[in-house]
CSV table of C-alpha atoms and ligand atoms in Angstrom, one decimal:
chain,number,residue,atom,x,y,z
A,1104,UNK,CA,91.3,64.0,103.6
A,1105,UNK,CA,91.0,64.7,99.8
A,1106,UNK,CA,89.2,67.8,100.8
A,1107,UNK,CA,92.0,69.2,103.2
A,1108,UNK,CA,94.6,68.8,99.9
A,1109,UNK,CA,94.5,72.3,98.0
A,1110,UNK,CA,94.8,73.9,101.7
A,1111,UNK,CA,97.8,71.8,102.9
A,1112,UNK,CA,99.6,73.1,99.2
A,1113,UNK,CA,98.8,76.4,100.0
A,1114,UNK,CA,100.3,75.8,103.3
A,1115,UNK,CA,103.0,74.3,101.1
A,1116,UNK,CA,103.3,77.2,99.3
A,1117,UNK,CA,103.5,80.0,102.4
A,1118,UNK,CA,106.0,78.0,104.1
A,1119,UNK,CA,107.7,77.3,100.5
A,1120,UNK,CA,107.9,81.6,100.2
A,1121,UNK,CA,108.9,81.6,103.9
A,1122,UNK,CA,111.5,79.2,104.3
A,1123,UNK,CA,113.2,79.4,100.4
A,1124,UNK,CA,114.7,82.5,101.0
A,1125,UNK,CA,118.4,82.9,99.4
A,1126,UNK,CA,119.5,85.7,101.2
A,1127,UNK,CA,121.8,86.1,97.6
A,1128,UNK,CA,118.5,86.7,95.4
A,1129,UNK,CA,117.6,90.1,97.1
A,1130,UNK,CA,119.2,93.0,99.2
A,1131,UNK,CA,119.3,91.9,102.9
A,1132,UNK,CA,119.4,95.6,104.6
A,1133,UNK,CA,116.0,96.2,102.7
A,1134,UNK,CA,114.1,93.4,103.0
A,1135,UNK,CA,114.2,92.5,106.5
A,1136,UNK,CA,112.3,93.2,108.8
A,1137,UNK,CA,113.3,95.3,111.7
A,1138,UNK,CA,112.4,94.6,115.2
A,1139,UNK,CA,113.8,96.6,118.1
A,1140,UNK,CA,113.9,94.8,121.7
A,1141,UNK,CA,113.9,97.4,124.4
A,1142,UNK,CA,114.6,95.7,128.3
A,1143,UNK,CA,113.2,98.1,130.6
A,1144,UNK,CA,115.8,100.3,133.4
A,1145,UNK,CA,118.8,99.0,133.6
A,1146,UNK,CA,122.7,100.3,135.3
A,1147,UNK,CA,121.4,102.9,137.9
A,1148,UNK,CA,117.4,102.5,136.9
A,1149,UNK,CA,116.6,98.8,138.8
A,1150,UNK,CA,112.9,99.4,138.3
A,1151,UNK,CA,110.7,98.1,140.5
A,1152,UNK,CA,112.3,95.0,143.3
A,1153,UNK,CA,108.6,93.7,144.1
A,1154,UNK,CA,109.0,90.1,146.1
A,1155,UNK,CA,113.0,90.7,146.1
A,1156,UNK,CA,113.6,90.7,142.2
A,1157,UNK,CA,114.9,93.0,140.0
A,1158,UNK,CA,113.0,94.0,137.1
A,1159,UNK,CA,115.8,95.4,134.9
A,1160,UNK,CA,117.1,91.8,135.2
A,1161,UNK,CA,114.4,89.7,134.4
A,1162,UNK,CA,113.3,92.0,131.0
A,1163,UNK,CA,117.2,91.8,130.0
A,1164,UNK,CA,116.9,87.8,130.2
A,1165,UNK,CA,113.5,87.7,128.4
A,1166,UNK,CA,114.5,90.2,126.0
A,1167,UNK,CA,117.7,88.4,125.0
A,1168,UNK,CA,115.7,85.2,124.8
A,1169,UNK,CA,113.4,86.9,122.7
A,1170,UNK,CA,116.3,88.3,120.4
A,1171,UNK,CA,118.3,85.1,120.2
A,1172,UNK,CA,114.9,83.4,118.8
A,1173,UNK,CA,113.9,86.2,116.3
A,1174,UNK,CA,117.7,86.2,115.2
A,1175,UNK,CA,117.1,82.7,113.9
A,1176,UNK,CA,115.3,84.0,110.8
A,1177,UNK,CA,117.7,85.6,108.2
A,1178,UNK,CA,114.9,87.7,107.4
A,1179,UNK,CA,114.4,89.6,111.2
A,1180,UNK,CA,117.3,91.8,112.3
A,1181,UNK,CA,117.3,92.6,115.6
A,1182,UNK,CA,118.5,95.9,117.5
A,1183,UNK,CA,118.8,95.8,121.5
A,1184,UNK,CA,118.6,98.9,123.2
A,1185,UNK,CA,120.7,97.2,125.2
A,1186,UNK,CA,121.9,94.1,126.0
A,1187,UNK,CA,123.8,94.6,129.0
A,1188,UNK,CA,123.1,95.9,132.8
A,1189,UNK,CA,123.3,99.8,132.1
A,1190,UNK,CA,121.1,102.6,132.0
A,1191,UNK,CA,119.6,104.1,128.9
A,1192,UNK,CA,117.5,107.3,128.8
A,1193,UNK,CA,113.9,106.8,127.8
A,1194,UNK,CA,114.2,108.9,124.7
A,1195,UNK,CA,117.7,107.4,123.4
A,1196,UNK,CA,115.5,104.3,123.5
A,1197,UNK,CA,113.0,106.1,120.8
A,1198,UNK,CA,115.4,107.3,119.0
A,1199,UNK,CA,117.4,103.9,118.5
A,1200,UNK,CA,114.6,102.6,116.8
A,1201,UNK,CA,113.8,105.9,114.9
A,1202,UNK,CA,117.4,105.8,113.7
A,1203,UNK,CA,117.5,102.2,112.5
A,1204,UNK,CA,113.7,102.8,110.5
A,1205,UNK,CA,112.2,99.9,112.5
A,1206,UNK,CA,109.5,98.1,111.6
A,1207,UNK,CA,108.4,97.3,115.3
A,1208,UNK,CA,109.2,98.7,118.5
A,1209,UNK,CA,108.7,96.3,121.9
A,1210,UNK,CA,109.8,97.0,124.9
A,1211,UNK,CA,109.5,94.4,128.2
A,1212,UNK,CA,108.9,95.2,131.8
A,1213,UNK,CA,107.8,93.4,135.1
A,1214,UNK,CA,104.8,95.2,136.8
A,1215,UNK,CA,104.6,95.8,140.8
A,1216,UNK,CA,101.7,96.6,142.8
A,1217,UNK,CA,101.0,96.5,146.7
A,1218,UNK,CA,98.1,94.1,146.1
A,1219,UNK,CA,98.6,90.0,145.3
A,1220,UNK,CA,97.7,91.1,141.5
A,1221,UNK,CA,98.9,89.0,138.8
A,1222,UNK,CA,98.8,88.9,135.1
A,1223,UNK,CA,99.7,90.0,132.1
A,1224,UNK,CA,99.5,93.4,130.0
A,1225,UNK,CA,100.3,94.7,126.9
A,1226,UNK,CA,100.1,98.3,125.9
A,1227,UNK,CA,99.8,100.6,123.0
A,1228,UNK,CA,100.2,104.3,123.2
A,1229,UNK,CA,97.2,106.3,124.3
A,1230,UNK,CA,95.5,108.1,126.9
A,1231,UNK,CA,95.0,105.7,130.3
A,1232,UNK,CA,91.0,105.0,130.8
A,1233,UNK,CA,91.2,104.6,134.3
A,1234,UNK,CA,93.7,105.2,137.7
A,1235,UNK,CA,95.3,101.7,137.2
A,1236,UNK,CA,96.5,102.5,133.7
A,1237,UNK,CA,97.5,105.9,134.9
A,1238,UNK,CA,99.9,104.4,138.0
A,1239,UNK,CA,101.3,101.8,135.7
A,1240,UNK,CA,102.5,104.8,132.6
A,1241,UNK,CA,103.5,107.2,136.1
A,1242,UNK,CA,105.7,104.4,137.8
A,1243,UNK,CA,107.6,103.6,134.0
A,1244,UNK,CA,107.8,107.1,133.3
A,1245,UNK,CA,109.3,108.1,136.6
A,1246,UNK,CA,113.0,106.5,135.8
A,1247,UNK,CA,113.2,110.1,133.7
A,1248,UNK,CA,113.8,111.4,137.5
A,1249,UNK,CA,117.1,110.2,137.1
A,1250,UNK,CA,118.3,111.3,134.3
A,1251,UNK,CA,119.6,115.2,134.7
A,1252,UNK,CA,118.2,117.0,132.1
A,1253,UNK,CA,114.9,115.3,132.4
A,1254,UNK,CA,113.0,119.0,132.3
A,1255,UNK,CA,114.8,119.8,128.9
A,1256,UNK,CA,115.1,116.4,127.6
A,1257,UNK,CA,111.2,115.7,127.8
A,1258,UNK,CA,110.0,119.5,127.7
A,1259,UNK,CA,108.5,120.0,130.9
A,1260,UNK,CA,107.0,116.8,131.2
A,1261,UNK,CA,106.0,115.5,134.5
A,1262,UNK,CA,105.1,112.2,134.9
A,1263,UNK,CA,102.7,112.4,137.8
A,1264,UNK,CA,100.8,115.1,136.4
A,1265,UNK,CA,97.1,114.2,134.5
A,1266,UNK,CA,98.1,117.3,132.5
A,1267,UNK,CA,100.9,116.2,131.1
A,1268,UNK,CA,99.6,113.3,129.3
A,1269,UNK,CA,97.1,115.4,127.1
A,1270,UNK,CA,98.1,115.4,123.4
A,1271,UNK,CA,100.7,112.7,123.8
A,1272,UNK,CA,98.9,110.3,121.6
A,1273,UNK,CA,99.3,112.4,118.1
A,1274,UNK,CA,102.4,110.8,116.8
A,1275,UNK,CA,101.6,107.8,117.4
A,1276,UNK,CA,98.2,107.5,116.3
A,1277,UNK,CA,99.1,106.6,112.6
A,1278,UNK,CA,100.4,103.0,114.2
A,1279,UNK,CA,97.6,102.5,116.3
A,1280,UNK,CA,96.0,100.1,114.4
A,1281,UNK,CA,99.1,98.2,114.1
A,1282,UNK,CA,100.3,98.1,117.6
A,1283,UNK,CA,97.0,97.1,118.5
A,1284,UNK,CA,97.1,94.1,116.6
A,1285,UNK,CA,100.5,92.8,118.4
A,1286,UNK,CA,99.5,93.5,121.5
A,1287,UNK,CA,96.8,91.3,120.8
A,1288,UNK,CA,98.7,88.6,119.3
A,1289,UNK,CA,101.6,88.8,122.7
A,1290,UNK,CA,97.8,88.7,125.4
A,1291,UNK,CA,96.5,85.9,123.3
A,1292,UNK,CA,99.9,84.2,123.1
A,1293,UNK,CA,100.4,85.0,126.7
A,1294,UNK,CA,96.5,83.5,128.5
A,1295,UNK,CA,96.2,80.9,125.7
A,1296,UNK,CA,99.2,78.9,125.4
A,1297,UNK,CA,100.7,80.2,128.6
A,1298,UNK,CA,97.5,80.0,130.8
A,1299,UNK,CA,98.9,83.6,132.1
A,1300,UNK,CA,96.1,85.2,133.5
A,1301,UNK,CA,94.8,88.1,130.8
A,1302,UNK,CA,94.4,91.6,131.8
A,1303,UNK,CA,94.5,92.6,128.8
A,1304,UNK,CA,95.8,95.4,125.7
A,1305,UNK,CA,95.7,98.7,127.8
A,1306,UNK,CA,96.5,102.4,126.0
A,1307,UNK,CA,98.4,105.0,128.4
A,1308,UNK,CA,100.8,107.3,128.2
A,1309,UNK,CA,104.4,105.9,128.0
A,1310,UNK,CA,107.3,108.5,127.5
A,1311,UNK,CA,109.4,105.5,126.1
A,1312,UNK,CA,106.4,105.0,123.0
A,1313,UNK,CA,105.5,108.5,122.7
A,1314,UNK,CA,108.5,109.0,120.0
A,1315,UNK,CA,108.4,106.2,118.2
A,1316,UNK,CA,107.9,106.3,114.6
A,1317,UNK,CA,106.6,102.6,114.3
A,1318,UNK,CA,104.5,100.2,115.6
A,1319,UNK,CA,105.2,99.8,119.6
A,1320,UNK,CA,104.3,98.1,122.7
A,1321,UNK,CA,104.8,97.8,126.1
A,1322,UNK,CA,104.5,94.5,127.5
A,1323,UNK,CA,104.0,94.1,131.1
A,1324,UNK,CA,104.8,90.5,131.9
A,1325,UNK,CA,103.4,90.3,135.1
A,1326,UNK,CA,103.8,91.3,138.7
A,1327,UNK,CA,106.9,90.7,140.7
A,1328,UNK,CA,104.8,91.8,143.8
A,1329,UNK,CA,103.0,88.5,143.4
A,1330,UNK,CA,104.8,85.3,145.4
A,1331,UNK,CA,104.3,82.6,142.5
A,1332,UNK,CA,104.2,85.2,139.8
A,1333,UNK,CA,107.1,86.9,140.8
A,1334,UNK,CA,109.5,83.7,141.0
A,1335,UNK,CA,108.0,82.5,137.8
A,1336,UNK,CA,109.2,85.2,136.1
A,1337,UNK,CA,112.6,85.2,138.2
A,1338,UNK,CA,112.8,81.5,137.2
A,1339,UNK,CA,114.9,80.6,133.9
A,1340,UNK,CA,111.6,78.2,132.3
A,1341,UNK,CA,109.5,81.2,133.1
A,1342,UNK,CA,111.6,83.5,130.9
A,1343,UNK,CA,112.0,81.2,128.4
A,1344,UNK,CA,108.6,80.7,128.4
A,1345,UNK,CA,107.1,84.2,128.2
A,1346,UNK,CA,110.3,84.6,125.4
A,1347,UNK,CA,109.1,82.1,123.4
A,1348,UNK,CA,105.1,84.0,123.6
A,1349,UNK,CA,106.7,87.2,122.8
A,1350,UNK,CA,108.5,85.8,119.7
A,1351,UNK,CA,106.0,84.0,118.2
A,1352,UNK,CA,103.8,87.1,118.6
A,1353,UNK,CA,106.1,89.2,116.9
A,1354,UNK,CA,106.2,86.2,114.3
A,1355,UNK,CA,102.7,86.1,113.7
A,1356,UNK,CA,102.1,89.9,113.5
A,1357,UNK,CA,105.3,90.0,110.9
A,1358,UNK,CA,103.5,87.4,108.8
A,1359,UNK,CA,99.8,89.5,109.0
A,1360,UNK,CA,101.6,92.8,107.7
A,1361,UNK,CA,103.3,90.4,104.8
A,1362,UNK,CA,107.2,90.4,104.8
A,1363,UNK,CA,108.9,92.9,103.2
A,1364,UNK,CA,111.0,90.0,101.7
A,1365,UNK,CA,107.9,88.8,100.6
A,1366,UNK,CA,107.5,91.7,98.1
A,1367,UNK,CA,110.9,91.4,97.2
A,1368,UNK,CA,111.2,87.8,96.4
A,1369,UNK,CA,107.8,88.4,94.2
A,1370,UNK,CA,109.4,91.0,92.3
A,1371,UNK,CA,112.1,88.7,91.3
A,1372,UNK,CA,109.8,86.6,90.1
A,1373,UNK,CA,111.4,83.2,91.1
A,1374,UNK,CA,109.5,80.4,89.4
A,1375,UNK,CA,109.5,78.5,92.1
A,1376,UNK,CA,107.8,80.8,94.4
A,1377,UNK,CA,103.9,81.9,92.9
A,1378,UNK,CA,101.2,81.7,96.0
A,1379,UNK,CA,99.2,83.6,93.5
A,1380,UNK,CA,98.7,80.6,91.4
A,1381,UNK,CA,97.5,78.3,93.9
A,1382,UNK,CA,94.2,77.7,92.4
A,1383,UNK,CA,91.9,76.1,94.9
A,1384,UNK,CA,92.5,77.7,98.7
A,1385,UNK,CA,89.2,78.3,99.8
A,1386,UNK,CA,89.0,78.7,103.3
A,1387,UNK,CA,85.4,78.0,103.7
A,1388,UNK,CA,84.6,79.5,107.3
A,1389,UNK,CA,87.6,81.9,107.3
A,1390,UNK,CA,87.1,85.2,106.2
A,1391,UNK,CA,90.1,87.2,104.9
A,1392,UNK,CA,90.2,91.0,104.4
A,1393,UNK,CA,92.5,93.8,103.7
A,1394,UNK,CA,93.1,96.1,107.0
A,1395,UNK,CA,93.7,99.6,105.3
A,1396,UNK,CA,93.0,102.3,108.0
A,1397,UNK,CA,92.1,102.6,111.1
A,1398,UNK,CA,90.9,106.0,112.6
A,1399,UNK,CA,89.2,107.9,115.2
A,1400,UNK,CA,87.6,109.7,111.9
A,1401,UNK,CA,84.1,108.0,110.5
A,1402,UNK,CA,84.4,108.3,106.7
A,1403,UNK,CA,81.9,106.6,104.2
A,1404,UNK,CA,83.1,103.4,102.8
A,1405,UNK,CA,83.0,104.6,99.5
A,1406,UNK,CA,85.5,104.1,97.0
A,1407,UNK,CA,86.3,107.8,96.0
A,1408,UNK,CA,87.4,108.1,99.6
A,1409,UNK,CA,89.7,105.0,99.5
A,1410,UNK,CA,91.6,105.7,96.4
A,1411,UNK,CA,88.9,104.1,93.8
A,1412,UNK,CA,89.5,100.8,95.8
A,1413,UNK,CA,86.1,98.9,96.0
A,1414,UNK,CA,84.6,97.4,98.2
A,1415,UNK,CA,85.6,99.2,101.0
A,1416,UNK,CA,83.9,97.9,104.5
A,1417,UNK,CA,83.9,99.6,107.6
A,1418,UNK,CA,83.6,98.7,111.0
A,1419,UNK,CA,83.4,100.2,114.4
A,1420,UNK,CA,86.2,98.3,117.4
A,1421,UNK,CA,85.7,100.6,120.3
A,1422,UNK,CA,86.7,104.4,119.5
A,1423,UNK,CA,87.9,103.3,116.2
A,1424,UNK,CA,86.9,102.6,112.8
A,1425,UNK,CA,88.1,100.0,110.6
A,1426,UNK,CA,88.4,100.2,107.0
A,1427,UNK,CA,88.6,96.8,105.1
A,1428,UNK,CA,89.2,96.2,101.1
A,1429,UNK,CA,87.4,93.4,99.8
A,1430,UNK,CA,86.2,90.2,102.1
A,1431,UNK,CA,86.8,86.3,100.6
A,1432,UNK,CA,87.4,83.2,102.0
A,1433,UNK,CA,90.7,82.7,99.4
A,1434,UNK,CA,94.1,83.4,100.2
A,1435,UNK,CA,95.2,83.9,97.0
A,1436,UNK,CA,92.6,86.2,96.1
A,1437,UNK,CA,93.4,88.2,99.7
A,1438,UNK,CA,97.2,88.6,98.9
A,1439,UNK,CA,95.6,90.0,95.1
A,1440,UNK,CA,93.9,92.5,97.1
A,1441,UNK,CA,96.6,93.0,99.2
A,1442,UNK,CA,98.7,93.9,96.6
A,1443,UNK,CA,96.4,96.8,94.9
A,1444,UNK,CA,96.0,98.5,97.9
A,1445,UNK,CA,99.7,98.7,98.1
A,1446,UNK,CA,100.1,99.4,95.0
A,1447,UNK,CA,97.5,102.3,95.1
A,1448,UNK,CA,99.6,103.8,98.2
A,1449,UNK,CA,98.5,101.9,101.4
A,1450,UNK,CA,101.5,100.7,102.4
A,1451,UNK,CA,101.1,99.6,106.0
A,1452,UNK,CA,97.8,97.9,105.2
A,1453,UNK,CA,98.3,93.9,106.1
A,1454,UNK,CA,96.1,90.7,105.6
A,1455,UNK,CA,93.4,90.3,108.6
A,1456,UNK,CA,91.6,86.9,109.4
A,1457,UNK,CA,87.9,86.3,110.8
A,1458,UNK,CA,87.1,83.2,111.9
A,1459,UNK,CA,82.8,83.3,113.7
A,1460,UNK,CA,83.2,86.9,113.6
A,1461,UNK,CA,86.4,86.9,115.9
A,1462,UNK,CA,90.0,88.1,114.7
A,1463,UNK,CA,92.2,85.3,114.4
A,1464,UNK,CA,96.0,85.5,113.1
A,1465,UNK,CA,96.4,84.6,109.2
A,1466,UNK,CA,98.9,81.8,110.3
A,1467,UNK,CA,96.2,80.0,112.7
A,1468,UNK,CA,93.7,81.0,110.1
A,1469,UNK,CA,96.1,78.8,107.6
A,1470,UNK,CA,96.8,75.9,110.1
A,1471,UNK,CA,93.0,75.8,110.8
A,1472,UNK,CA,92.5,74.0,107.5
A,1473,UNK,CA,95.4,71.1,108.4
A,1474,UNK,CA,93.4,70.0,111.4
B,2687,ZN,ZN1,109.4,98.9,134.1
């Protein structure tokens, strides 16, 4: 027990920065955190009616769900695409959350398939690896057939053509990284605490994330097509259930890339608030680092490519490679670290957690020491 002390105050302390927030100390339009909630179809666009239900329905209920929860924190506003049964074009949907500088992008929709499939999906802009990934993207992307300008409004684009898909990932590449790391946090939220069977964070080519200018997802909740998954997901406790994954993703992944408000209550220096001077918070088999980049390009890890930061780590996930500033086991130290590389211009870069090698979240990395 007397070993498990300094780590409950630093939990003390995070929940202290997280909870104490007067929204009269700092300017609430900047320092929260801006999430848009995008329910898939809607009005005239029912998407697909696998087993009977109707998909616009069911992501308007989660969504909602999702929305009322984030609302809950004064420091999360939350912008629906829509809220009601009516049909939004795919790219007013971008440019909602373009207009309102979002922080996070997430948009909810109910698979379909002629097979007894089940499970869940999450995906990130990118091109589709194989046919499956391809349907899913074509059967989203074809609600742009009923929208009348569609050839002028998305530039040619035609959803069931391979062709059309080349090239679509530029824009988005800058959040990669980012969305990656919540579509993680909704699968493991989803096959962990949900039992939801995992299939997975997929890339393909959604018109709806191709104009973002944040982090975004697409989060397939499962398959109406299948008998019990489909009237779980119809069912009230399934949408409140698959809400409540969805928010506490979001909440985790908010906490990883560090608040905005967190910044801004540290720059006004309230006494009470100082997780820098928590003195012993060694997390002895956690491993904290500094995400800075992630990028299809393979640079040397030196510090004259990283802006004089050192030590710069890098690591390969896949197609990508990751960039890392400094590696300790204290959270203090980390959210030092965390601060330079801000401070030296990476502003997206966010706290990552390694617990045996494997990502973990920085909150279950923090809990990990209670137990
Ligand atoms: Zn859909």
């Amino acid at each position: 027990m007397r070993t498990n002390l300094p780590k409950l105050l630093v939990l003390l302390a995070v929940t202290l920065v997280l909870t104490s927030s007067s929204p009269a100390k700092y300017d609430p339009i900047k320092s929260q955190f801006v999430v848009v909630l995008d329910a898939g179809h809607g009005g005239k666009d029912p998407g697909n009616r696998g087993g009977g239900f109707e998909e616009k329905d069911i992501a308007l209920n989660i969504i909602l769900k999702v929305g009322k929860e984030l609302q809950k924190n004064p420091n999360i506003k939350v912008i629906y695409t829509r809220s009601t049964d009516v049909f939004i074009p795919l790219d007013k949907r971008a440019q909602i959350a373009n207009d309102a500088k979002a922080d996070l992008f997430v948009s909810v929709h109910c698979n379909a398939h002629n097979s007894q499939a089940y499970g869940t999906e999450t995906f990130v802009l990118g091109l589709h690896r194989n046919q499956a990934n391809f349907e899913v993207a074509k059967r989203e992307n074809s609600v742009i057939f009923l929208e009348e300008d569609y050839h002028v409004t998305y530039d040619g684009f035609d959803p069931n053509s391979p062709e059309s898909y080349i090239g679509m990932t530029i824009m988005q590449e800058e959040y990669l990284d980012q969305s990656i790391l919540l579509a993680d946090f909704v699968q493991k939220k989803f096959t962990r605490e949900l039992k939801r069977n995992d299939r997975g964070v997929k890339q393909a080519g959604f018109l709806v994330l191709r104009q973002t200018y944040m982090p975004s997802v697409l989060i397939e909740t499962g398959f109406l097509t299948n008998t019990s998954e489909g009237a779980f997901l119809n069912s009230n406790s399934g949408q409140e259930k698959m809400a409540d994954a969805i928010y506490s993703a979001i909440n985790d992944y908010s906490h990883s890339i560090n608040l905005a408000v967190l910044e801004n209550l540290e720059k006004n220096s309230s006494p009470k608030i100082a997780t820098q001077t928590v003195l012993d918070d060694n997390f002895e088999d956690i491993t904290f680092k500094v995400q800075l980049a992630a990028s299809s390009r393979k640079l040397e890890p030196r510090s004259s490519n990283f802006k004089g930061l050192t030590p710069v780590f890098r690591e390969q996930e896949g197609k990508l490679y990751k960039y890392y500033f400094g590696a300790t086991t204290s959270y203090s130290q980390i959210n030092q670290l965390h601060s330079e590389a801000k401070s030296k211009g990476y502003k997206s870069s966010y706290v990552v957690a390694f617990k045996g090698g494997e990502k973990i979240t920085v909150n279950e990395a923090l809990k990990s020491q209670g137990k």
